[in-house]
Short mmCIF file of C-alpha atoms in Angstrom, two decimals:
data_model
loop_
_atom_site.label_atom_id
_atom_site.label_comp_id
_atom_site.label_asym_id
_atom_site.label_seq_id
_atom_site.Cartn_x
_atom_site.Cartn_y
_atom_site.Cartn_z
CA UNK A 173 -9.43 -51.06 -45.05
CA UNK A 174 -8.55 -47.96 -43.70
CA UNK A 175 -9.75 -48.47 -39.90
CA UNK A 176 -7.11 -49.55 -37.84
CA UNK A 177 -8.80 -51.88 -35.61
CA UNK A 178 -7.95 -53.45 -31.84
CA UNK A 179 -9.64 -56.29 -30.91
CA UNK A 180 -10.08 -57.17 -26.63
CA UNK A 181 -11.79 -60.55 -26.74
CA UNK A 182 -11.59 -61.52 -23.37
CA UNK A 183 -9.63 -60.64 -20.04
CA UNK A 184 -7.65 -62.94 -17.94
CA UNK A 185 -9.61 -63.39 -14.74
CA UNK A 186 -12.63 -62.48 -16.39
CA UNK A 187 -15.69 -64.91 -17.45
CA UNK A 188 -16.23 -64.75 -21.29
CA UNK A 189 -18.72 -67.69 -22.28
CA UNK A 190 -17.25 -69.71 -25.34
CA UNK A 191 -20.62 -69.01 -27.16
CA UNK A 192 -19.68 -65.13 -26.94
CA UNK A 193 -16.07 -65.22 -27.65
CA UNK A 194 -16.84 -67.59 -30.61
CA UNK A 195 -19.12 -64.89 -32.74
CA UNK A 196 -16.53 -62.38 -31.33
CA UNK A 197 -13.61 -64.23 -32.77
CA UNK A 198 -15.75 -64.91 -36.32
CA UNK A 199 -16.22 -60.99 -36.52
CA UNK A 200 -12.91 -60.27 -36.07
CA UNK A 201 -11.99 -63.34 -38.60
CA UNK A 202 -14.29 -61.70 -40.84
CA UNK A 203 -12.84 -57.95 -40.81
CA UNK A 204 -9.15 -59.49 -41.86
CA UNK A 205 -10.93 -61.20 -44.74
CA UNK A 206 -12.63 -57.74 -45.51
CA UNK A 207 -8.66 -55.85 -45.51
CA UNK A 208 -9.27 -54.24 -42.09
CA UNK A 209 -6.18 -54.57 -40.05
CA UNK A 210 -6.80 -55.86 -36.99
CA UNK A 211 -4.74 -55.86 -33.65
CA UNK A 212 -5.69 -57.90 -31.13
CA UNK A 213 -2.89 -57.58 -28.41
CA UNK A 214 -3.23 -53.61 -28.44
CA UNK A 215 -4.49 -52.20 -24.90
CA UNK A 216 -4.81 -48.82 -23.86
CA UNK A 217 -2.31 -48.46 -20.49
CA UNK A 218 -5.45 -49.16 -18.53
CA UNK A 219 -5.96 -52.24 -16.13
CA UNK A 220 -9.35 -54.04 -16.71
CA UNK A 221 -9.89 -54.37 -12.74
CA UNK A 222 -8.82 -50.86 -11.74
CA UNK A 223 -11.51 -49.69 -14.73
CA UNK A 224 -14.15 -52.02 -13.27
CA UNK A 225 -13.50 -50.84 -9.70
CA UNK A 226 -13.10 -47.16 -10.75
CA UNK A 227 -16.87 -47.55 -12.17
CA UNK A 228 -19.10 -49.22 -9.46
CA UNK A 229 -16.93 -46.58 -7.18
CA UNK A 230 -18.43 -43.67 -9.10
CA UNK A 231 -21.53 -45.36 -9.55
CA UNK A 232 -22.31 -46.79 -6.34
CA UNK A 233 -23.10 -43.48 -4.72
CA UNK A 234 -25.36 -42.04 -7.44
CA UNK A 235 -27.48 -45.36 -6.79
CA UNK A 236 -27.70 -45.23 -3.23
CA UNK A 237 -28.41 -41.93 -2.99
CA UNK A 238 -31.98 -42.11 -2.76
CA UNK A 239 -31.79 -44.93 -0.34
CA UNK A 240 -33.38 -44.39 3.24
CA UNK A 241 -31.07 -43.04 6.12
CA UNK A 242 -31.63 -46.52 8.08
CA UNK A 243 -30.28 -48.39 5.09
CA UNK A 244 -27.52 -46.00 4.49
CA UNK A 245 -27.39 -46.60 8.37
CA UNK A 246 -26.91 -50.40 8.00
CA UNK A 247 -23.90 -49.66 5.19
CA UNK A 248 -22.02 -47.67 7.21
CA UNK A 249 -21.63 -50.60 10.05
CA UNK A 250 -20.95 -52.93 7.49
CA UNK A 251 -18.52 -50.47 5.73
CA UNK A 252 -16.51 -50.05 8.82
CA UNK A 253 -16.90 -53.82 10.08
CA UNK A 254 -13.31 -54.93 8.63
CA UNK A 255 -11.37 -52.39 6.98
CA UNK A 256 -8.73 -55.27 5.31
CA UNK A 257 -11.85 -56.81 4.06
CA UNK A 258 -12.19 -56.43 -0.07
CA UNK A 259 -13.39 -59.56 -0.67
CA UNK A 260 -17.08 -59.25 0.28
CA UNK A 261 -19.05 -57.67 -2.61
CA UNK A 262 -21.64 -56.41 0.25
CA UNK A 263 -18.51 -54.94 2.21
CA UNK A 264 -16.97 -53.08 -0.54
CA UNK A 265 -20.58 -52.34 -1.80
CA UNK A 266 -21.39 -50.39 1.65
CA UNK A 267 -17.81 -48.52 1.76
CA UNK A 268 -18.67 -47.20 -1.99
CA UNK A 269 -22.51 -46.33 -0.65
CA UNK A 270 -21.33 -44.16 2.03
CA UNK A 271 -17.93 -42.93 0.77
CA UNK A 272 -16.68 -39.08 1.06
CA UNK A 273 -17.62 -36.46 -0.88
CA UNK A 274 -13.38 -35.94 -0.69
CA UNK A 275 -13.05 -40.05 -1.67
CA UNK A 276 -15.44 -39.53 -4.54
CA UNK A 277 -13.23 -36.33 -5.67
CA UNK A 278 -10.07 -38.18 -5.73
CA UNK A 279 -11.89 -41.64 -7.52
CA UNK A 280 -13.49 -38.91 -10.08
CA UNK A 281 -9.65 -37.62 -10.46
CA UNK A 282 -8.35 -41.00 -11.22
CA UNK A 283 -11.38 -41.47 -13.78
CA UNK A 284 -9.41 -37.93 -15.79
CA UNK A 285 -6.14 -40.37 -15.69
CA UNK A 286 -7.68 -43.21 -17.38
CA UNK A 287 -9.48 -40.81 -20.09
CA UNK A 288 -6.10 -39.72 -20.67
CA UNK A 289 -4.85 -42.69 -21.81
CA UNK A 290 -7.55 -43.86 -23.65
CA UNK A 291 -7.25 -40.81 -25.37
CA UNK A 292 -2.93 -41.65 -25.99
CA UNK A 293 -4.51 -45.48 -27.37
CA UNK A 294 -6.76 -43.85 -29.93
CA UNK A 295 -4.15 -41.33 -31.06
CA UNK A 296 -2.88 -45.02 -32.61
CA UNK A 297 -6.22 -46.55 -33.68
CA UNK A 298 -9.75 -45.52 -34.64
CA UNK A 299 -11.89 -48.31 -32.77
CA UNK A 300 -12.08 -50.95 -30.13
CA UNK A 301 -14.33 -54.07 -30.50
CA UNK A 302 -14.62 -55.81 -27.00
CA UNK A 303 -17.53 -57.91 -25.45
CA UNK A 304 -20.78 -56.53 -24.23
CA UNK A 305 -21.33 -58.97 -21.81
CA UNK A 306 -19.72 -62.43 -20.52
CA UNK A 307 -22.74 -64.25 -21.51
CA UNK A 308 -25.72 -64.26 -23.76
CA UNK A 309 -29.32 -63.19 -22.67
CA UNK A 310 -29.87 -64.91 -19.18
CA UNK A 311 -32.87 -65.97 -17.43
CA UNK A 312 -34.73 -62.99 -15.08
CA UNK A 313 -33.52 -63.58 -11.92
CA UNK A 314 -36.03 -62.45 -8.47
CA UNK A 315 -34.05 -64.56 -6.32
CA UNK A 316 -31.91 -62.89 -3.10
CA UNK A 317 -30.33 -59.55 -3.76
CA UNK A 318 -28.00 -58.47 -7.05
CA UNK A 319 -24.76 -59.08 -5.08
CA UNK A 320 -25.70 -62.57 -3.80
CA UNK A 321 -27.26 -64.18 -7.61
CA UNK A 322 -24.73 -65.41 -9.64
CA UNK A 323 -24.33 -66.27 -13.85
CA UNK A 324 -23.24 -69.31 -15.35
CA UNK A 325 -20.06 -68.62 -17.91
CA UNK A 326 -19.36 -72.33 -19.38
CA UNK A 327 -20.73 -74.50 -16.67
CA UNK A 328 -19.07 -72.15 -13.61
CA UNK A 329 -20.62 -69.89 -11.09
CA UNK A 330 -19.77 -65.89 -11.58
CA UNK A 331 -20.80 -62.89 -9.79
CA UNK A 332 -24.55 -61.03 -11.52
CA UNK A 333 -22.92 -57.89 -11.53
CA UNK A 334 -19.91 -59.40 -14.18
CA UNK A 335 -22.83 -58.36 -16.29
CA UNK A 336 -21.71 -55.10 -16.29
CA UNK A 337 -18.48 -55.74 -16.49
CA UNK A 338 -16.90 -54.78 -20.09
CA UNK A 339 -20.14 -51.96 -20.44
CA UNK A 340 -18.87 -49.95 -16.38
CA UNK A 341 -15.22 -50.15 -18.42
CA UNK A 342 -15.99 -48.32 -21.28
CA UNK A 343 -18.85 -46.07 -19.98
CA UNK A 344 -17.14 -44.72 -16.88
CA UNK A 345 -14.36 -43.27 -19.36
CA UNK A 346 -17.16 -41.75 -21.56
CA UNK A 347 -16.33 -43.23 -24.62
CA UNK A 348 -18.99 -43.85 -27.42
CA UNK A 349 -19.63 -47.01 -27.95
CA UNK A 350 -22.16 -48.65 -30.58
CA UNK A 351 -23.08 -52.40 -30.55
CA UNK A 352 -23.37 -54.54 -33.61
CA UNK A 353 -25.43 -58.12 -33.57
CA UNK A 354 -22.75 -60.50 -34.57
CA UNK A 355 -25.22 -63.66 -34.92
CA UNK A 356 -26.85 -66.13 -32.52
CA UNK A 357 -25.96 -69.18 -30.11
CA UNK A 358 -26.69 -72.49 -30.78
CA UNK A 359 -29.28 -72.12 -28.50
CA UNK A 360 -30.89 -69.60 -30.76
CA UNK A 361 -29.61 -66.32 -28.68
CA UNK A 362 -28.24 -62.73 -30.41
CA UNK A 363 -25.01 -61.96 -29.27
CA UNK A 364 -23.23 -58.58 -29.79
CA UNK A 365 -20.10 -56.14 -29.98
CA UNK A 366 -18.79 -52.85 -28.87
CA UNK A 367 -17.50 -51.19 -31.43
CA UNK A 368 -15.66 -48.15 -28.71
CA UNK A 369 -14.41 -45.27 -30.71
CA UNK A 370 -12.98 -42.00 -29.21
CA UNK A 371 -14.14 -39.65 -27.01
CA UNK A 372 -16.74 -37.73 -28.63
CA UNK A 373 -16.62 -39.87 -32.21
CA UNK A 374 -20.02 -41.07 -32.05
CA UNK A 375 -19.80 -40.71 -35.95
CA UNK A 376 -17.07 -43.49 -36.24
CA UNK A 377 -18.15 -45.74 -34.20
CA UNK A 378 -21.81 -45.75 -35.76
CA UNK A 379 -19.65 -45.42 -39.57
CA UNK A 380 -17.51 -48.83 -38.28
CA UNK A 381 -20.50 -50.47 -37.14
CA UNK A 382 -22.65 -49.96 -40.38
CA UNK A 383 -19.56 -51.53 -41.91
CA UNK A 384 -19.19 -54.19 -39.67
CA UNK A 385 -22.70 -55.35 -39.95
CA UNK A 386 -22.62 -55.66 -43.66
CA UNK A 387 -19.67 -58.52 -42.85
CA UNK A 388 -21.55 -60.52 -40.02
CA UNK A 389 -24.62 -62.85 -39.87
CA UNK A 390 -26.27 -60.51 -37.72
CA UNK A 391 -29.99 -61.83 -35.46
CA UNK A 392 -32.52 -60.96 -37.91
CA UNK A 393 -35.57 -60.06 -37.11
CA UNK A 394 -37.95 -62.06 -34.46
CA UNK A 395 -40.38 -64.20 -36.09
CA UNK A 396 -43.21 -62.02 -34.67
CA UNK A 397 -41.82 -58.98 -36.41
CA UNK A 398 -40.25 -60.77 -39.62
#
């Protein structure tokens, strides 16, 4: 009862399958019968696309790093083919791959910013429960290359990486975040929760999520391991 709690159970623009956002919405259900009060309009003065973008900017580079010079090569003509272009994933993909050393400087900067306000939304609440991912376990994809495969989120095409989505938005800040298992799909899948605390509160987010899972259905154990 004494957590204050926000709740971010979905973004506008941003695939959440109903299976997900159901156990989400029964967690957060189930905290309010518990006495937790529970916000659910509450957002840090962060934009969910900026944090996104902000993430695979920072990212990008550390993966490609290792990459051989003809493939870093090949990015650089694609990076500089159309410099209105955003809305390739390969185009902006390449222009993150082979960005500055001054670009990454200034994107690293505007990652301090957003930790800032994080830090001015928990001065007014303890934790933040928000999806792990869109979509429940998928099957293993080996077909074409991660920015060509898509996910299905209720019946509809999405981009692979949306995968990453809500986890790039809360790791590129540096927040602690533990996940809780909430309960399982119809189709017999374990879905879960961040519970995002604070910079450096590791302690409250693992102290919410022991709470938390005391309240939910949880997965249970595999059969094989029962």
């Amino acid at each position: 009862r004494d957590y204050r709690v926000a709740a971010w159970i979905g973004e506008p623009g941003r695939p959440l399958d109903d299976s997900v956002r159901s156990l989400l919405d029964s967690a957060v259900a189930g905290l309010q019968e518990s006495g937790a009060r529970v916000d659910r309009d509450a957002r840090p003065a962060v934009a969910f696309d900026d944090g996104v973008a902000t993430f695979w900017k920072l990212l990008t580079p550390v993966i490609s790093a290792g990459m051989p010079a003809e493939v870093i090569d090949v990015f650089r003509s694609i990076a500089g083919a159309d410099p209105a272009d955003e809305s390739n994933p390969l185009t902006s993909y390449a222009r993150a791959a082979t960005q500055s050393h001054h670009e990454w400087i200034a994107t690293n900067e505007h990652r301090e910013q957003l930790c800032r306000r994080w830090a001015e939304f928990f001065e007014h609440h303890d934790v933040l429960l928000c999806p792990v991912t869109p979509v429940p376990a998928i099957p293993h994809c080996h077909e074409g290359e991660v920015l060509t495969r898509t996910i299905e989120v209720n019946g509809s095409e999405a981009p692979y990486l949306e995968l990453l989505s809500w986890m790039g938005f809360i790791g590129v800040v540096r927040l602690p975040s533990t996940v809780v298992p909430l309960g399982l799909t119809d189709q017999g899948l374990p879905v879960g929760v961040q519970v995002v605390g604070p910079y450096l509160e590791d302690r409250t987010t693992m102290d919410f999520a022991g709470r938390l899972a005391q309240i939910v259905e949880g997965v249970g154990r595999p059969p094989r391991f029962a």
